[in-house]
Coordinates of C-alpha atoms in Angstrom, one line a residue:
M2 CA 79.6 85.3 -53.4
A3 CA 82.3 85.2 -56.0
A4 CA 84.8 87.1 -53.5
L5 CA 83.8 84.8 -50.9
A6 CA 84.1 81.5 -52.9
A7 CA 87.5 82.7 -54.0
L8 CA 88.7 83.5 -50.5
A9 CA 87.5 80.2 -49.2
L10 CA 89.6 78.4 -51.9
L11 CA 92.5 80.7 -51.1
V12 CA 92.4 79.7 -47.3
V13 CA 91.9 76.1 -47.9
R14 CA 94.8 76.0 -50.4
S15 CA 97.3 78.1 -48.2
W16 CA 96.4 77.2 -44.6
R17 CA 99.4 74.8 -44.2
I18 CA 102.5 76.6 -43.5
D19 CA 104.8 73.9 -42.1
Y20 CA 106.9 73.2 -45.3
P21 CA 110.5 72.6 -44.1
Y22 CA 112.0 73.4 -47.6
S23 CA 110.0 76.7 -47.9
I24 CA 112.8 79.1 -47.4
D25 CA 111.2 82.4 -47.9
F26 CA 110.0 83.2 -44.5
Q27 CA 112.7 81.4 -43.0
T28 CA 115.1 83.9 -44.7
Y29 CA 113.0 87.0 -43.5
W30 CA 112.7 85.5 -39.9
L31 CA 116.5 84.8 -39.6
A32 CA 117.3 88.6 -41.1
G33 CA 114.9 89.9 -38.3
H34 CA 116.3 87.7 -35.7
R35 CA 119.9 88.8 -36.7
L36 CA 118.9 92.5 -36.4
A37 CA 117.1 92.0 -33.1
A38 CA 120.5 90.3 -31.7
G39 CA 122.4 93.2 -32.7
E40 CA 124.1 91.2 -35.6
A41 CA 123.2 93.3 -38.6
D42 CA 126.8 92.8 -40.2
R43 CA 125.6 89.2 -40.6
L44 CA 122.5 90.0 -42.6
F45 CA 123.9 88.3 -45.8
D46 CA 125.9 85.4 -44.1
A47 CA 125.1 81.8 -44.5
G48 CA 123.5 80.3 -41.3
G49 CA 120.2 79.2 -39.8
G50 CA 119.1 75.5 -39.1
P51 CA 117.2 74.0 -36.2
A52 CA 119.9 75.4 -33.8
S53 CA 118.7 78.8 -35.0
G54 CA 115.2 78.2 -34.8
I55 CA 114.4 77.3 -38.5
P56 CA 114.3 74.2 -40.3
L57 CA 117.0 74.9 -43.1
E58 CA 120.6 76.0 -43.2
L59 CA 120.4 78.7 -45.4
A60 CA 123.1 79.8 -48.0
A61 CA 124.9 83.1 -48.0
H62 CA 122.9 85.8 -49.7
E63 CA 119.7 84.1 -49.4
F64 CA 118.3 87.5 -48.0
K65 CA 118.3 89.4 -51.3
N66 CA 116.8 92.8 -50.4
L67 CA 118.0 96.2 -49.3
P68 CA 119.1 95.9 -45.4
I69 CA 116.3 98.1 -44.3
V70 CA 114.0 95.6 -45.7
A71 CA 114.6 93.5 -42.7
V72 CA 113.7 96.0 -40.2
P73 CA 109.8 95.0 -40.2
F74 CA 110.8 91.3 -39.4
A75 CA 112.5 92.2 -36.3
P76 CA 109.5 92.0 -34.2
L77 CA 108.3 88.9 -35.5
A78 CA 111.8 87.3 -34.5
S79 CA 110.8 87.6 -30.9
L80 CA 108.2 84.7 -31.8
P81 CA 109.0 81.0 -32.7
Y82 CA 109.3 80.4 -36.4
L83 CA 105.9 78.8 -37.2
E84 CA 104.1 81.2 -35.0
A85 CA 105.7 84.3 -36.4
K86 CA 105.1 82.7 -39.9
R87 CA 101.2 82.3 -39.1
V88 CA 101.1 86.1 -38.0
F89 CA 102.6 87.0 -41.2
W90 CA 100.1 84.6 -43.0
W91 CA 97.3 86.8 -41.6
I92 CA 99.2 90.0 -42.6
G93 CA 99.4 88.6 -46.2
L94 CA 95.8 87.5 -46.3
A95 CA 94.7 90.9 -45.3
A96 CA 97.1 92.5 -48.0
L97 CA 95.4 90.3 -50.4
V98 CA 92.0 91.4 -49.7
A99 CA 92.8 95.0 -49.4
G100 CA 94.9 94.9 -52.7
G101 CA 91.9 93.3 -54.4
T102 CA 89.6 95.9 -53.2
L103 CA 91.7 98.9 -54.3
S104 CA 92.6 97.0 -57.5
G105 CA 88.6 96.5 -58.5
L106 CA 88.0 100.1 -57.6
G107 CA 91.0 101.4 -59.4
G108 CA 90.9 99.0 -62.5
L109 CA 87.4 99.0 -63.0
S110 CA 85.1 102.0 -63.9
P111 CA 81.8 102.9 -62.3
R112 CA 80.2 101.7 -65.6
F113 CA 81.5 98.2 -64.8
G114 CA 79.2 98.0 -61.8
S115 CA 78.4 99.2 -58.3
P116 CA 81.4 99.7 -55.9
A117 CA 80.4 96.4 -54.2
T118 CA 80.5 94.5 -57.5
R119 CA 83.9 96.1 -58.4
V120 CA 85.4 95.1 -55.2
S121 CA 83.9 91.7 -55.3
V122 CA 85.4 91.1 -58.8
G123 CA 88.9 92.6 -57.5
I124 CA 89.0 90.3 -54.7
A125 CA 87.9 87.2 -56.6
V126 CA 90.5 87.9 -59.4
T127 CA 93.4 88.4 -57.0
A128 CA 92.3 85.6 -54.7
L129 CA 92.2 83.1 -57.6
L130 CA 95.8 83.9 -58.8
S131 CA 97.8 80.6 -58.1
P132 CA 100.7 82.8 -56.6
A133 CA 98.5 84.2 -54.1
H134 CA 98.1 80.8 -52.6
S135 CA 101.9 79.8 -52.8
A136 CA 102.8 83.4 -51.4
L137 CA 100.7 82.7 -48.2
R138 CA 102.0 79.3 -47.8
H139 CA 105.6 80.2 -48.1
G140 CA 105.5 83.6 -46.2
Q141 CA 106.5 85.7 -49.3
T142 CA 106.3 89.6 -49.2
T143 CA 104.6 89.5 -52.7
P144 CA 101.2 90.1 -51.2
L145 CA 102.5 93.4 -49.5
V146 CA 104.1 94.7 -52.7
M147 CA 100.9 93.9 -54.5
L148 CA 98.8 95.9 -52.1
A149 CA 101.4 98.8 -52.8
L150 CA 100.8 98.6 -56.4
A151 CA 96.9 98.5 -56.1
A152 CA 97.3 101.5 -54.1
W153 CA 99.0 103.2 -56.9
L154 CA 96.4 102.1 -59.3
Y155 CA 93.6 103.3 -57.2
G156 CA 95.2 106.6 -56.1
R157 CA 97.2 107.7 -59.2
D158 CA 94.3 109.8 -60.4
R159 CA 92.8 110.6 -57.0
R160 CA 95.9 111.1 -54.9
P161 CA 99.0 111.0 -57.1
A162 CA 101.5 111.9 -54.2
W163 CA 100.3 109.1 -52.1
A164 CA 100.0 106.7 -55.0
G165 CA 103.8 107.7 -55.9
G166 CA 104.7 106.9 -52.4
A167 CA 103.1 103.6 -52.5
L168 CA 104.8 102.7 -55.8
G169 CA 108.3 103.9 -54.3
L170 CA 107.9 101.4 -51.5
A171 CA 107.1 98.5 -54.1
C172 CA 110.2 99.3 -55.9
L173 CA 112.2 99.0 -52.8
V174 CA 111.2 95.6 -52.1
K175 CA 110.9 94.3 -55.8
F176 CA 112.4 95.3 -58.8
P177 CA 109.4 94.7 -61.5
P178 CA 107.3 97.9 -60.3
L179 CA 110.5 100.1 -61.6
A180 CA 108.6 99.6 -64.9
L181 CA 105.5 101.5 -63.5
L182 CA 107.7 104.1 -62.3
A183 CA 109.0 104.7 -65.9
L184 CA 105.6 104.6 -67.2
D185 CA 104.5 107.5 -64.8
A186 CA 107.6 109.4 -65.8
V187 CA 106.9 109.1 -69.6
R188 CA 103.4 110.1 -68.9
A189 CA 104.5 113.1 -67.0
R190 CA 102.7 112.3 -64.0
L191 CA 104.9 114.7 -62.1
K192 CA 103.4 114.3 -58.5
A193 CA 103.5 110.6 -58.4
T194 CA 106.8 110.2 -60.2
A195 CA 108.5 112.7 -57.7
A196 CA 107.0 111.1 -54.7
A197 CA 108.0 107.7 -56.0
V198 CA 111.8 108.7 -56.2
A199 CA 111.6 110.6 -53.0
T200 CA 110.5 107.4 -51.2
I201 CA 113.4 105.3 -52.9
L202 CA 116.0 108.1 -52.3
V203 CA 115.0 108.5 -48.4
A204 CA 114.6 104.7 -47.9
V205 CA 118.2 103.8 -49.3
T206 CA 119.8 107.0 -47.6
L207 CA 118.1 105.8 -44.2
S208 CA 119.5 102.1 -45.0
V209 CA 123.0 103.5 -45.8
V210 CA 123.0 105.3 -42.7
A211 CA 121.6 102.8 -40.5
F212 CA 123.6 99.8 -41.9
G213 CA 126.6 101.1 -43.4
V214 CA 128.3 101.2 -46.8
P215 CA 130.0 97.7 -46.6
L216 CA 126.8 95.8 -46.2
H217 CA 125.3 97.5 -49.3
R218 CA 128.3 97.2 -51.1
A219 CA 128.1 93.3 -50.5
Y220 CA 124.2 93.6 -51.7
L221 CA 125.2 95.3 -54.8
A222 CA 128.1 92.8 -55.5
H223 CA 125.7 89.8 -55.1
I224 CA 123.1 91.4 -57.7
G225 CA 126.3 91.9 -60.4
G226 CA 127.8 88.8 -59.5
N227 CA 124.7 87.0 -61.2
A228 CA 125.2 88.7 -64.6
G229 CA 125.7 86.5 -67.4
T230 CA 124.1 83.6 -65.8
V231 CA 120.5 82.0 -65.7
M232 CA 118.7 80.1 -63.5
T233 CA 116.4 77.7 -65.2
G234 CA 114.2 76.2 -62.5
H235 CA 110.6 75.9 -63.2
N236 CA 109.5 78.8 -61.4
N237 CA 111.8 81.3 -63.0
Q238 CA 109.3 82.8 -65.7
S239 CA 111.7 85.4 -67.3
I240 CA 112.2 85.5 -71.1
V241 CA 115.8 84.5 -70.6
A242 CA 114.9 81.7 -68.5
I243 CA 112.3 80.2 -70.8
L244 CA 114.5 80.5 -73.8
A245 CA 117.2 78.6 -72.0
R246 CA 114.7 76.1 -70.4
L247 CA 113.6 75.2 -74.1
V248 CA 116.8 75.1 -75.8
V249 CA 119.1 73.2 -72.9
P250 CA 117.0 70.6 -71.1
V251 CA 117.8 70.7 -67.3
P252 CA 116.3 69.3 -64.4
V253 CA 113.3 71.3 -63.3
L254 CA 114.3 71.6 -59.6
D255 CA 117.8 73.0 -60.4
W256 CA 118.3 76.8 -59.3
T257 CA 121.9 76.9 -59.9
P258 CA 123.3 80.2 -61.8
R259 CA 124.6 78.7 -65.3
P260 CA 126.3 80.6 -67.9
L261 CA 124.0 81.6 -70.3
P262 CA 124.2 79.0 -73.4
D263 CA 125.5 80.3 -76.7
G264 CA 123.2 82.7 -78.4
I265 CA 120.6 82.7 -75.6
G266 CA 121.8 85.8 -74.0
A267 CA 121.7 87.6 -77.3
G268 CA 118.4 86.1 -78.2
A269 CA 116.8 87.3 -74.8
V270 CA 118.2 90.8 -75.3
I271 CA 116.8 91.1 -78.9
V272 CA 113.3 89.8 -77.8
T273 CA 113.4 92.1 -74.9
L274 CA 114.4 95.0 -76.8
L275 CA 111.9 94.5 -79.5
L276 CA 109.2 94.2 -76.6
F277 CA 110.0 97.3 -75.1
A278 CA 110.2 99.2 -78.4
L279 CA 106.6 97.9 -79.3
A280 CA 105.3 98.7 -75.8
A281 CA 106.9 102.4 -76.2
R282 CA 105.5 102.9 -79.7
T283 CA 101.9 101.7 -78.4
I284 CA 102.2 104.0 -75.6
L285 CA 103.3 107.0 -77.6
Q286 CA 100.8 106.4 -80.3
A287 CA 97.9 105.8 -78.1
G288 CA 95.3 108.0 -76.8
R289 CA 95.0 109.6 -73.5
T290 CA 91.5 108.4 -72.8
P291 CA 90.9 106.7 -69.5
P292 CA 90.4 103.3 -71.1
D293 CA 93.9 103.8 -73.1
E294 CA 95.5 104.8 -69.9
L295 CA 94.1 101.7 -68.0
L296 CA 95.4 99.6 -70.9
E297 CA 99.1 101.0 -70.5
V298 CA 99.4 99.3 -66.9
P299 CA 98.9 95.7 -67.8
L300 CA 101.2 96.4 -71.0
V301 CA 104.1 97.7 -68.8
A302 CA 103.5 95.8 -65.7
S303 CA 103.7 92.3 -67.5
L304 CA 106.6 93.2 -69.4
G305 CA 108.5 94.6 -66.3
I306 CA 108.1 91.1 -64.7
V307 CA 109.3 88.9 -67.6
A308 CA 112.0 91.1 -68.9
L309 CA 114.2 90.6 -65.7
P310 CA 116.7 87.9 -65.5
V311 CA 114.9 86.3 -62.4
A312 CA 111.1 86.6 -62.5
W313 CA 109.9 84.0 -59.9
D314 CA 106.5 82.7 -60.6
H315 CA 105.0 84.6 -57.3
Y316 CA 106.0 87.8 -59.3
V317 CA 103.0 87.1 -61.3
L318 CA 101.0 88.3 -58.1
L319 CA 102.4 91.6 -58.8
A320 CA 100.5 91.7 -62.1
G321 CA 97.2 91.3 -60.2
P322 CA 96.2 95.0 -60.3
A323 CA 97.4 95.0 -63.8
I324 CA 95.0 92.2 -64.8
L325 CA 92.2 94.0 -63.2
A326 CA 93.4 97.2 -65.2
L327 CA 93.4 95.3 -68.3
L328 CA 89.7 93.7 -67.5
G329 CA 88.7 97.4 -67.0
G330 CA 90.3 98.8 -70.0
L331 CA 88.7 96.0 -72.2
H332 CA 85.2 96.6 -70.8
A333 CA 85.6 100.5 -71.1
K334 CA 86.6 100.2 -74.8
G335 CA 83.5 97.6 -75.2
L336 CA 86.2 94.8 -76.4
L337 CA 84.7 92.4 -74.0
L338 CA 81.9 91.9 -76.5
R339 CA 84.2 90.7 -79.1
P340 CA 85.1 87.0 -78.8
R341 CA 88.8 87.2 -79.3
F342 CA 89.3 89.6 -76.5
R343 CA 87.2 87.5 -74.2
L344 CA 89.1 84.5 -74.9
A345 CA 92.5 86.3 -74.7
F346 CA 91.7 87.3 -71.3
A347 CA 90.1 84.2 -70.0
A348 CA 93.0 82.1 -71.4
T349 CA 95.8 84.0 -69.9
F350 CA 93.6 84.3 -66.3
V351 CA 93.1 80.6 -66.3
V352 CA 96.9 79.7 -67.0
L353 CA 97.7 82.3 -64.1
A354 CA 95.3 80.7 -61.9
L355 CA 95.9 77.1 -62.3
P356 CA 98.6 75.6 -60.2
T357 CA 101.5 73.6 -61.6
P358 CA 100.9 70.0 -61.5
T359 CA 103.0 68.3 -59.2
A360 CA 103.7 65.5 -61.9
W361 CA 105.4 68.1 -63.8
L362 CA 108.1 68.8 -61.1
D363 CA 110.0 65.6 -61.3
G364 CA 113.4 66.7 -61.0
S365 CA 115.4 63.6 -61.5
E366 CA 115.5 63.9 -65.4
P367 CA 115.9 67.0 -67.7
A368 CA 112.7 68.3 -68.8
G369 CA 111.8 67.8 -72.6
F370 CA 110.6 70.6 -74.8
L371 CA 106.9 69.9 -74.0
R372 CA 107.3 69.8 -70.5
A373 CA 109.6 72.8 -70.4
L374 CA 106.9 74.8 -72.4
A375 CA 104.3 73.9 -70.1
L376 CA 106.5 74.7 -67.0
S377 CA 106.9 78.2 -68.6
G378 CA 103.2 78.8 -68.8
D379 CA 103.0 81.9 -66.2
G380 CA 105.7 83.7 -68.2
L381 CA 104.1 83.0 -71.6
A382 CA 100.6 83.9 -70.1
L383 CA 102.2 87.3 -69.0
L384 CA 103.3 87.8 -72.4
G385 CA 99.6 87.0 -73.6
V386 CA 98.5 89.8 -71.2
F387 CA 101.1 92.1 -72.7
G388 CA 99.8 91.2 -76.4
T389 CA 96.2 91.7 -75.5
A390 CA 96.9 95.1 -74.1
I391 CA 98.9 95.9 -77.1
V392 CA 96.2 94.9 -79.4
A393 CA 93.3 96.4 -77.5
S394 CA 95.4 99.7 -77.1
R395 CA 95.4 100.1 -80.8
V396 CA 91.7 99.7 -81.4
R397 CA 89.9 103.1 -81.7
R398 CA 86.4 103.5 -80.6

C-alpha cells in the first residue's frame, strides 16, 4: 500500500508536462532532432523556438552531455515535442519503479522483511523524493541514471561485471556517479571497476569516432570555461553554491555564472577536501561487514553530488539508491532502534521529500540569509546523509 500511495502522489504531482519554461526535454528533443536531420555539428549551437517545434529559443551549449548521449533521443524527435515528452514521461516512470525495486532489494537485507516488503519500501522511498516528481515533469534523464545506479547497488555482489557496466553508463550521463566508481576502485572490486571503466572508454571512443574531435573539443571547452565561477540559483545545491548564496545575496532565479566572491572558492575547496579526508578515513577504518559496506554507499554518493560546482536539485534523485542503502545499513547494525539515528534519517528524508515552496522563489529581490539557508535544504540534507553514514560507520556492533 505504501508503494501504491507514493506512486499515486508521484503521478498526480508530475502528470502536467506543458511547462513552457522547462528546458530539459526541449534540449534533448532538439538534440535528437538535429541528429535525425543530419545536423550533428550543430549539437551545441543556440536554436529552437516555436519555428523548430519547441517553446523556447535555447542558448548555445544548453545540451551539456557527450554527443553520443543525444543518440537515444533521435527516434523521439520524429514525434511532436509534447507527444515525445509524454513518451519520455512513461519511460521515466518505469525507470523510477524499476530503480526503487532494485534499490529496495539491493539496499535492504532479507532481515528487513520479505522481498515484497523491501520492494514496497524501495518504491515508496524513491517515489516520495521531490526530485522524482520534478524529473518527470521536466523530462530529465535523472530517473534513467538513478535506475543504472540502482542496478549497480543490486548487482555489485551478485553480478559485479554487469553492475560495473551500469555504473559506467551512469557516469557517461552525469558526473556524481564517478564517486561510486572511485569507491569500487578503493575497495578493489576489480570486476565492477574494470567493467565501468571499459564501458566509459568504449562509449567515449564511439562518440569521438561518430561525431568527430571538434565537437568533443567544444564540449570540453564549455565545461572548462565555467571554472572559477558559481551559479547561485536556488536549485544549485553544491557546497560552493550554498556558501556563495549565504555570503552574497542574489536573486534566487539567477543562473548566470558569476566569478567566485573573495574567499568563497578557497573556503569551498577547504570544506570539500576536509569532507573527502573524513570520508576516506572512515572508509579505510570501517569493517568489511555487509552493513558497513552498505553505509559506504550513502557516504560517498552524497558527497559526490554536493562536491561538484554544479549540483542541481534533481541530482538528489541520484542519491535514491544510497538512501535505501543508508536505511539498510542502519537497520542491519541495529541503529534504527536508537532515537538519534531514527531522527537523523527521518529529518533528512523529509527535507528531500518536501518540494520547495513557490513563495520562496520570488526572484525580484535578493534572498536574505534565512531564505538562502532554506533554499539550500537539499544540499544540507545530503550533508546530513553523509554525516549520518559517517557516525553509523564508526559504531561497532
